[in-house]
PDB file of C-alpha atoms in Angstrom:
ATOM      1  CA  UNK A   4       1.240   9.502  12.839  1.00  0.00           C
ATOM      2  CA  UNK A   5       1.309   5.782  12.076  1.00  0.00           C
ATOM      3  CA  UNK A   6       1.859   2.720  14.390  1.00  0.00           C
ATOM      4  CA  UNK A   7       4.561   1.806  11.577  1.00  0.00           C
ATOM      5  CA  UNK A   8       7.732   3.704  12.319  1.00  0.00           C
ATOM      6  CA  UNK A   9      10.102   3.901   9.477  1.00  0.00           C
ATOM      7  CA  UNK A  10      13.736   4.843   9.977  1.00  0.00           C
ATOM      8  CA  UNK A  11      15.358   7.313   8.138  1.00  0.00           C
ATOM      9  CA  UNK A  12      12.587   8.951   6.810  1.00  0.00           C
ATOM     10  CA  UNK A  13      15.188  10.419   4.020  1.00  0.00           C
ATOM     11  CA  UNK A  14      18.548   8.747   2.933  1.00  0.00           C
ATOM     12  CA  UNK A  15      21.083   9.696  -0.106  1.00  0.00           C
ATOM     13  CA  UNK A  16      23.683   6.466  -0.572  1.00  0.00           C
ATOM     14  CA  UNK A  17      26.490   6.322  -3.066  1.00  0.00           C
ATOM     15  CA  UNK A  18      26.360   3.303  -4.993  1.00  0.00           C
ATOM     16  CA  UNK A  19      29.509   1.897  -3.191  1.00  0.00           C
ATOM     17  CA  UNK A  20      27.774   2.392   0.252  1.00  0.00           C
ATOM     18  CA  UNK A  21      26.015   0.073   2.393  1.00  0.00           C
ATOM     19  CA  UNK A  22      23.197   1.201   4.421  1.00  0.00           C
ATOM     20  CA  UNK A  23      19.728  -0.652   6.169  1.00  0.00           C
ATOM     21  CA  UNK A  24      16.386   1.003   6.322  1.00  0.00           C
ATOM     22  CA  UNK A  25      14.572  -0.055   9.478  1.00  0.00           C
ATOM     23  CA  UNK A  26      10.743  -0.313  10.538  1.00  0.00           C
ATOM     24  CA  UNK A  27       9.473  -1.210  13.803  1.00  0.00           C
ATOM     25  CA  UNK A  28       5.445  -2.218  15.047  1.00  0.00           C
ATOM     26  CA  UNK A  29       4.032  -3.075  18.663  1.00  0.00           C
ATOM     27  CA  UNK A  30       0.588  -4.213  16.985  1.00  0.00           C
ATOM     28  CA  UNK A  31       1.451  -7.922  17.390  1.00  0.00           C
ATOM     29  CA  UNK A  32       0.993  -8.319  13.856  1.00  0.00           C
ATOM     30  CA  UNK A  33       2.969 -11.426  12.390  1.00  0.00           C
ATOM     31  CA  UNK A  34       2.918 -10.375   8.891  1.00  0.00           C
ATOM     32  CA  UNK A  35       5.503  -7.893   7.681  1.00  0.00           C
ATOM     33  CA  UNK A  36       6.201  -6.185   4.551  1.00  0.00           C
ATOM     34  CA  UNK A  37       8.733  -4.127   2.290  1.00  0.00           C
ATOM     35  CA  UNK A  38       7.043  -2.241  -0.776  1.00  0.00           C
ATOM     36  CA  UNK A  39       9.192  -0.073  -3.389  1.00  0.00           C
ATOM     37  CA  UNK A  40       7.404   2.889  -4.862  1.00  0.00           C
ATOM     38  CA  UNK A  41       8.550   5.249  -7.562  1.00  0.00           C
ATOM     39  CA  UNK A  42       6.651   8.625  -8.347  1.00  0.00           C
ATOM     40  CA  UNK A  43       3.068   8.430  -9.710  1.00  0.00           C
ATOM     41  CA  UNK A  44       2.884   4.514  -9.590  1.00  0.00           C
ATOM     42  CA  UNK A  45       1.419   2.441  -6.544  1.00  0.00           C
ATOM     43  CA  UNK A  46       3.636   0.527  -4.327  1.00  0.00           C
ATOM     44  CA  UNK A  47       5.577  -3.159  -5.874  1.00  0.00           C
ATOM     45  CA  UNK A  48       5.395  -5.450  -3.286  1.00  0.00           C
ATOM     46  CA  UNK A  49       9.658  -6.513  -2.696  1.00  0.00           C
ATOM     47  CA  UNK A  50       9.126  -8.918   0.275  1.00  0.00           C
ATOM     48  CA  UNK A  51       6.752 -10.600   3.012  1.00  0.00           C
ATOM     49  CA  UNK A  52       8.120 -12.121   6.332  1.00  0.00           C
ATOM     50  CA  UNK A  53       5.235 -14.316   8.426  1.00  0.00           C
ATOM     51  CA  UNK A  54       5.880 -15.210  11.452  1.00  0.00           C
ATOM     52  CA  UNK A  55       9.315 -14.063  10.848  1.00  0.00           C
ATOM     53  CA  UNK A  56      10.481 -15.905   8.702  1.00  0.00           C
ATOM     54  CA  UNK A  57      10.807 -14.973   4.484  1.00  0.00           C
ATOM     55  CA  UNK A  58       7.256 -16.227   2.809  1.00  0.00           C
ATOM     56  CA  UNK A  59       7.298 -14.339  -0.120  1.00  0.00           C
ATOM     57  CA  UNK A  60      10.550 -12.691  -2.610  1.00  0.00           C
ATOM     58  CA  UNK A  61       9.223 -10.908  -5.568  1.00  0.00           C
ATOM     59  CA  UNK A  62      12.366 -11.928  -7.464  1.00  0.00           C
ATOM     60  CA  UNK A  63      14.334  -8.786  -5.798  1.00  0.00           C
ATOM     61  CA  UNK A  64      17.942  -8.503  -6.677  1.00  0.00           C
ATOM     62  CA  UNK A  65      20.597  -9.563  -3.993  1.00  0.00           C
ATOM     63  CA  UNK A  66      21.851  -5.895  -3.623  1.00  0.00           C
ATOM     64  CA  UNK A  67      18.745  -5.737  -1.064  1.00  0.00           C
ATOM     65  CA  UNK A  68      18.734  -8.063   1.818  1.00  0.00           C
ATOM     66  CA  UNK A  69      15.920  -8.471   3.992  1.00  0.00           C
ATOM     67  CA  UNK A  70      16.180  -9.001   7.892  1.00  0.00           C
ATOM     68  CA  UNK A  71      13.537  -9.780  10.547  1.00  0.00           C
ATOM     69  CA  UNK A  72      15.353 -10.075  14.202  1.00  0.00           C
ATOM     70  CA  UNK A  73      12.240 -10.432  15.807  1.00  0.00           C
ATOM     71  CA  UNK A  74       8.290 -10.142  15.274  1.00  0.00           C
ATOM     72  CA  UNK A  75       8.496  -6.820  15.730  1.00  0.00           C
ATOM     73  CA  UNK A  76      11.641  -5.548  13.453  1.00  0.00           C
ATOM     74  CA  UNK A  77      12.343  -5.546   9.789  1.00  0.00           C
ATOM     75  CA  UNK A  78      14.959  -4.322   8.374  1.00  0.00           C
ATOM     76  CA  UNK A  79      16.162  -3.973   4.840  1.00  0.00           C
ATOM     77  CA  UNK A  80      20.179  -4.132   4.429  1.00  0.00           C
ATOM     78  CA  UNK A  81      20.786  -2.178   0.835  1.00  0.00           C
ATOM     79  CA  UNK A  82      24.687  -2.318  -0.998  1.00  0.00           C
ATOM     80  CA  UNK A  83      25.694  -1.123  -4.193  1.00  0.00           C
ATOM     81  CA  UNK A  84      22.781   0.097  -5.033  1.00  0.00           C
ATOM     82  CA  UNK A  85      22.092   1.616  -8.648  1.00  0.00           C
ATOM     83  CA  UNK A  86      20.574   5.086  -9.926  1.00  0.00           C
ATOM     84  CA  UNK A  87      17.410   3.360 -10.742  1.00  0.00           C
ATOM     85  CA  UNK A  88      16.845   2.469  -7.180  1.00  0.00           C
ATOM     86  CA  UNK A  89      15.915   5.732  -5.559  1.00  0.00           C
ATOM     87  CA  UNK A  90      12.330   5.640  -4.474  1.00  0.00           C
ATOM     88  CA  UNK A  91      10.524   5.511  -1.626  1.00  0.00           C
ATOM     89  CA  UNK A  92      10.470   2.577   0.512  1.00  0.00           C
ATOM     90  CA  UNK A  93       7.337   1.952   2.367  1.00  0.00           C
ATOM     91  CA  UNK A  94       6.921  -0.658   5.267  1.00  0.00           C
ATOM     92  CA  UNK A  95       4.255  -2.380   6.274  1.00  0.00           C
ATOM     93  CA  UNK A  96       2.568  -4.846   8.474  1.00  0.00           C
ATOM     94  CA  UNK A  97      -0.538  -7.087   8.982  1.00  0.00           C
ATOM     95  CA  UNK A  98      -1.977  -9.391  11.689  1.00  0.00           C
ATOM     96  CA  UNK A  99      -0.999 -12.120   9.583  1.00  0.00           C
ATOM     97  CA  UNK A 100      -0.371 -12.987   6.170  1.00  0.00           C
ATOM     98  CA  UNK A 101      -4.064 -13.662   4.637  1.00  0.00           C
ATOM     99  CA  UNK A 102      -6.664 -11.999   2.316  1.00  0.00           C
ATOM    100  CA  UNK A 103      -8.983 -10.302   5.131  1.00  0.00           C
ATOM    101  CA  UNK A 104      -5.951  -8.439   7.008  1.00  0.00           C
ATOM    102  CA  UNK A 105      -5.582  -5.234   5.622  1.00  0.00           C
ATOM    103  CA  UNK A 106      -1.821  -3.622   5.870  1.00  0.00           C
ATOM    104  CA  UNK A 107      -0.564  -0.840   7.797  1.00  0.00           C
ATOM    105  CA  UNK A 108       1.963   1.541   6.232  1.00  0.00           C
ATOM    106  CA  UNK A 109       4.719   3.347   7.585  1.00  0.00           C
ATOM    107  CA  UNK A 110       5.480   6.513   6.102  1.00  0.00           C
ATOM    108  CA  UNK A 111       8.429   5.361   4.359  1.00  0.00           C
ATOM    109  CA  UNK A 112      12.058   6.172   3.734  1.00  0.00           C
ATOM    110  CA  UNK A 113      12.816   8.216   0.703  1.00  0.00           C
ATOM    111  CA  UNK A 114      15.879   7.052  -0.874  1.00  0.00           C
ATOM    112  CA  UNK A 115      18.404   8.546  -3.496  1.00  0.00           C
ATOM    113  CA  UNK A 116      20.933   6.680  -4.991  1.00  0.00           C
ATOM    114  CA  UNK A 117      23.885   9.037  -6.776  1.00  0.00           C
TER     115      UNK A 117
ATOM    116  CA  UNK B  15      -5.767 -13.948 -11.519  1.00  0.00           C
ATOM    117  CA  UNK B  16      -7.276 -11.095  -9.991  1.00  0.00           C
ATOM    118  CA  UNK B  17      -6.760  -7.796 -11.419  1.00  0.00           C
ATOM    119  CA  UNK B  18      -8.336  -4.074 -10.727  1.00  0.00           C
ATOM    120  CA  UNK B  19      -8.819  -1.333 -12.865  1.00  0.00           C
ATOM    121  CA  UNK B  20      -9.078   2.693 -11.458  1.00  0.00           C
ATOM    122  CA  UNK B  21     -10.961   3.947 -14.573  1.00  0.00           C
ATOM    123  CA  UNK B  22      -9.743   7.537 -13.689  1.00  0.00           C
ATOM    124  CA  UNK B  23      -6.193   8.816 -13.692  1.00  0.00           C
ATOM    125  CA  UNK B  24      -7.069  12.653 -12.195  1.00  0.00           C
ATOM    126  CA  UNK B  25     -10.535  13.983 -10.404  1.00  0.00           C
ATOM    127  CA  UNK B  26     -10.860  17.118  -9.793  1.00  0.00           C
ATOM    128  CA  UNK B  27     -14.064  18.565  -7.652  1.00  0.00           C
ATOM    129  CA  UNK B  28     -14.653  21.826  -5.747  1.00  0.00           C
ATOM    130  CA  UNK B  29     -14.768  22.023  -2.058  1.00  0.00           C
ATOM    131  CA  UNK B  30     -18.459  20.976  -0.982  1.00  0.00           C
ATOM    132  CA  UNK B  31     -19.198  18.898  -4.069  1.00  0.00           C
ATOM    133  CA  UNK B  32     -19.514  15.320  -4.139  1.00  0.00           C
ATOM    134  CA  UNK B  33     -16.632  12.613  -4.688  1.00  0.00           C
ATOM    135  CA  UNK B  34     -16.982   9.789  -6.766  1.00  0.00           C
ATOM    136  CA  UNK B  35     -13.724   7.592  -7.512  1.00  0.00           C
ATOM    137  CA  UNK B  36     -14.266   4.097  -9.799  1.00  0.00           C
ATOM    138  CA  UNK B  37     -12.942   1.003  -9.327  1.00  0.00           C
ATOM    139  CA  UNK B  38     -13.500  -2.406 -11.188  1.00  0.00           C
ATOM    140  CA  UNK B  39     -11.847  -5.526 -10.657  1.00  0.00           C
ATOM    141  CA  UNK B  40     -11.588  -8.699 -12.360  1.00  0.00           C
ATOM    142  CA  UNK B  41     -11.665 -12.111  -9.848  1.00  0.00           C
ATOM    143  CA  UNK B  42     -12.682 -15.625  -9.969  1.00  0.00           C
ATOM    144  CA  UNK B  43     -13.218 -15.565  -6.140  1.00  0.00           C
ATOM    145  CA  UNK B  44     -14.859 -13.844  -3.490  1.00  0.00           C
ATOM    146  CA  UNK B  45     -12.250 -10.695  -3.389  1.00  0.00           C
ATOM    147  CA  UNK B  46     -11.669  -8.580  -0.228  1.00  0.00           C
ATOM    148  CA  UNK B  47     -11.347  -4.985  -1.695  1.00  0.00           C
ATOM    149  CA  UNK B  48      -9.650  -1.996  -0.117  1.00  0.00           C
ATOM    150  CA  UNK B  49      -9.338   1.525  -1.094  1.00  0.00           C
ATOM    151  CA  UNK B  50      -5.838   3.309   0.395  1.00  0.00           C
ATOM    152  CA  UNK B  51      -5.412   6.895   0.258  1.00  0.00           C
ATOM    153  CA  UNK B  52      -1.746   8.642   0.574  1.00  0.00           C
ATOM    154  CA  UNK B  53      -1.004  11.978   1.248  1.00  0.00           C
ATOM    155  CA  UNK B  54       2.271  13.642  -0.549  1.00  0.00           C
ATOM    156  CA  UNK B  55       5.659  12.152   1.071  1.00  0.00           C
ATOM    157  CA  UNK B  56       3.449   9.477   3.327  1.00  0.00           C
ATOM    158  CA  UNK B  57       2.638   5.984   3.674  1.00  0.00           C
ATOM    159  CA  UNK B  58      -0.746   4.424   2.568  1.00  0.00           C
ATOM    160  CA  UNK B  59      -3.521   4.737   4.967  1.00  0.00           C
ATOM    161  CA  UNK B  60      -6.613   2.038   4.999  1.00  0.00           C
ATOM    162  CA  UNK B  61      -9.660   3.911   4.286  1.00  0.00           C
ATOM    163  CA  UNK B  62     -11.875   1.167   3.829  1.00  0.00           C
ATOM    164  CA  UNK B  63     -12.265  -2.730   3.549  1.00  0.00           C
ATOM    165  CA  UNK B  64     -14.398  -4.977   1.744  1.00  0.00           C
ATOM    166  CA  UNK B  65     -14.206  -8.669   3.156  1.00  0.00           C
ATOM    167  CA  UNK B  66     -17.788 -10.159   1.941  1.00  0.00           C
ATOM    168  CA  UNK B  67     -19.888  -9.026   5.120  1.00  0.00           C
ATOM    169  CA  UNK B  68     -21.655  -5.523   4.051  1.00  0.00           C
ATOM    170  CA  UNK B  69     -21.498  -4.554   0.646  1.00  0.00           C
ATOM    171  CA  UNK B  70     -22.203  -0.776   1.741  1.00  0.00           C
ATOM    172  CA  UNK B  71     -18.977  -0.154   3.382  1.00  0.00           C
ATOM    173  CA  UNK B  72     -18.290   2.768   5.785  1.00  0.00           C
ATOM    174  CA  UNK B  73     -14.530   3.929   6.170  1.00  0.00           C
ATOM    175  CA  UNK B  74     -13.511   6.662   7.754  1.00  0.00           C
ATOM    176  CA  UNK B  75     -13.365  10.917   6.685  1.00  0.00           C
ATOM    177  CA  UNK B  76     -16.939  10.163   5.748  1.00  0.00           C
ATOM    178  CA  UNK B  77     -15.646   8.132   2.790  1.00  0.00           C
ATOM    179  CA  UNK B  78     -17.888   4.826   1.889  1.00  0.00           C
ATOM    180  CA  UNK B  79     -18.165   2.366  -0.980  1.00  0.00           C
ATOM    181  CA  UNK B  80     -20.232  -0.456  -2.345  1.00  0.00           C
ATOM    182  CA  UNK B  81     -19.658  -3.383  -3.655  1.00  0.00           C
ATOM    183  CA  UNK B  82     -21.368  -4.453  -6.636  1.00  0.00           C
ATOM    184  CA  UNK B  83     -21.187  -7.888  -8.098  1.00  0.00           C
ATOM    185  CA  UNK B  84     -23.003  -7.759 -10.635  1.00  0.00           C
ATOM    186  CA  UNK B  85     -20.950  -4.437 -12.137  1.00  0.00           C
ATOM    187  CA  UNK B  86     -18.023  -6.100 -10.508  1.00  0.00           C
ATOM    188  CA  UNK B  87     -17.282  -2.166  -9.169  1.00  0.00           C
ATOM    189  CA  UNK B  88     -16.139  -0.872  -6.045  1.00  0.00           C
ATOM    190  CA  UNK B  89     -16.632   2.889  -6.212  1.00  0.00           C
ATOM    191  CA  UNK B  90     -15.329   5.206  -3.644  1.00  0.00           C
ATOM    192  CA  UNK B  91     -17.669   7.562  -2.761  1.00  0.00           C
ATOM    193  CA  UNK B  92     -18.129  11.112  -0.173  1.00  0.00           C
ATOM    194  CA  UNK B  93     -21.126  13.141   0.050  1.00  0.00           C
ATOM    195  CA  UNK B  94     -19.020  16.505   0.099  1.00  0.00           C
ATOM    196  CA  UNK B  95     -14.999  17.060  -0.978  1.00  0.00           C
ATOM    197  CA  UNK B  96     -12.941  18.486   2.195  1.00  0.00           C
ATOM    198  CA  UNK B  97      -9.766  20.263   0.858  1.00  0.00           C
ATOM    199  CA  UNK B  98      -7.619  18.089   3.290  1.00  0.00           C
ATOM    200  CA  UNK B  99      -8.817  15.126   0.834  1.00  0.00           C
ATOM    201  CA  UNK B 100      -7.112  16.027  -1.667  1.00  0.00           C
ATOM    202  CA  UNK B 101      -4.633  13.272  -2.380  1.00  0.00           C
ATOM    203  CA  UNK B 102      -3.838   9.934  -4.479  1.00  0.00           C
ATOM    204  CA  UNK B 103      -6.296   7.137  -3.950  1.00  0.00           C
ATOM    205  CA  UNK B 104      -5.554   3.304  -4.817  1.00  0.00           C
ATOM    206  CA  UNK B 105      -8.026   0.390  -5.082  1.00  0.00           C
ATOM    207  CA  UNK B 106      -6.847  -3.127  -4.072  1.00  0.00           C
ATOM    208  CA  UNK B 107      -7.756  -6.276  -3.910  1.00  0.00           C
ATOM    209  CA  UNK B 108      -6.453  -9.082  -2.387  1.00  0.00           C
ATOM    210  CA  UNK B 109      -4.961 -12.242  -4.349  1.00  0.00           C
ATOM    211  CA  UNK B 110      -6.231 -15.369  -3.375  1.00  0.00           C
ATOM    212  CA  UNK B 111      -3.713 -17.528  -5.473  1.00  0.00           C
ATOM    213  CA  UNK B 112      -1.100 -19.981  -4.010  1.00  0.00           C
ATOM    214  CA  UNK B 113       1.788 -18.501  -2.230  1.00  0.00           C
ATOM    215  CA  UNK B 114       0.600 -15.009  -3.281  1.00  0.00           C
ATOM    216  CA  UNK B 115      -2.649 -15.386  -0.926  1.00  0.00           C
ATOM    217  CA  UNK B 116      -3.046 -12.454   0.762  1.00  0.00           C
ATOM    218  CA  UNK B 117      -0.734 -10.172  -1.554  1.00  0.00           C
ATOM    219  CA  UNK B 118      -2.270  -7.237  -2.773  1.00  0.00           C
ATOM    220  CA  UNK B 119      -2.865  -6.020  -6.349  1.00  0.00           C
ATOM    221  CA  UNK B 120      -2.930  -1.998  -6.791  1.00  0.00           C
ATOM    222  CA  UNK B 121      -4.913  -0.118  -9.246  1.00  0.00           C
ATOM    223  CA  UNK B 122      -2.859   2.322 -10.968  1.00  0.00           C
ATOM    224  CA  UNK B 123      -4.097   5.036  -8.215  1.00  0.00           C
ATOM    225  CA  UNK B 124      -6.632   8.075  -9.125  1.00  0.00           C
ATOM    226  CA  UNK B 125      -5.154  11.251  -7.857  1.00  0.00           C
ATOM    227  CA  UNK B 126      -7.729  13.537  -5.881  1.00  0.00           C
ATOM    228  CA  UNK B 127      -7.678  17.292  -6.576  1.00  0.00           C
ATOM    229  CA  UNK B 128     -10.408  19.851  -4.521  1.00  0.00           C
ATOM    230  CA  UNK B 129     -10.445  23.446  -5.701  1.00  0.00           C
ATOM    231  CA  UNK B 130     -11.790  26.017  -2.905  1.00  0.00           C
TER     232      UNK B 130
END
């Protein structure tokens, strides 16, 4: 078990549908993270919150919107989603955003797109 | 920039033997260096962490590695293969550059196989 938690751990969207992944931590860590990983390749880094508020959008289309309520919550709104975008979608979090503070993975949500 | 380099797609060892998994990496700083290690249909899990104290590194599951500037390497290394290890392994290090600081670049990943 991880002290990410990653909700739903599986999702299958139409590409008209509009759906959020969610991740929670109680570490206290101020540095958040969503990663998007397709089969046999390592995790693309999609966005970093610190201190809750967006530091960092690898030039991520606007069909997935990034949320972070509070320093413990991140969410990631997703609508009309293509084919291409089924993966898995892996959360993570750090104490804060630097090069010393290694990240700490939720299991992810596996998404399909049909 | 920083970069890394996993110089093996696939290992394969038998139960018992020992593990060696290579890393290089290309930086004009200091790096910190991690190894990750995910299990089928789970997250990443930190393994170890290079952050320019030690360069013999001890993580955990009896894995360690060392960092060598000289070879610019950071091999992942266990004395004797578990089955339960058996899994994909990724080598990172951490960009020091502008508003990426602290982003992490990913080697390709090497993926672990132990035969009993």
């Amino acid at each position: 078990d991880t002290e990410v938690t990653q909700t739903p751990k599986h999702l299958v969207m139409g590409m008209t549908n509009k759906k959020s992944l969610k991740c929670e931590q109680h570490m206290g860590h101020r540095a958040m993270y969503w990663y998007k990983q397709k089969a046999k390749k390592p995790p693309e880094l999609m966005f970093v919150y610190s201190y809750e508020k967006l530091s960092i959008n690898e030039s991520v289309p606007s069909r997935f919107s990034p949320e972070c309520p509070n320093s413990s919550l991140l969410n990631l709104h997703l609508h009309a989603l293509q084919p291409e975008d089924s993966a898995l979608y892996l959360c993570a979090s750090s104490q804060n955003h630097g090069p010393n503070s290694p990240l700490h993975f939720g299991n992810g949500t596996r998404l399909t797109v049909t | 920039a920083q970069s890394v380099t996993q110089l093996d797609s696939h290992v394969s060892v038998s139960e018992g033997t020992p593990v060696l998994l290579r890393c290089n990496y290309s930086s004009s700083y200091s790096p910190s260096l991690f190894w990750y290690v995910q299990h089928p249909n789970k997250g990443l899990q930190l393994l170890l962490k290079y952050t320019s104290a030690a360069t013999l590194v001890k993580g955990i599951n009896g894995f360690e590695a060392e960092f060598k500037k000289s070879e610019t390497s950071f091999h992942l290394t266990k004395p004797s293969a578990h089955m339960s290890d058996a899994a994909e392994y990724f080598c990172v290090v951490s960009d020091l550059h502008g508003g990426s600081q602290g982003n992490l670049i990913f080697g390709k990943g090497t993926k672990l196989s132990v035969k009993p």
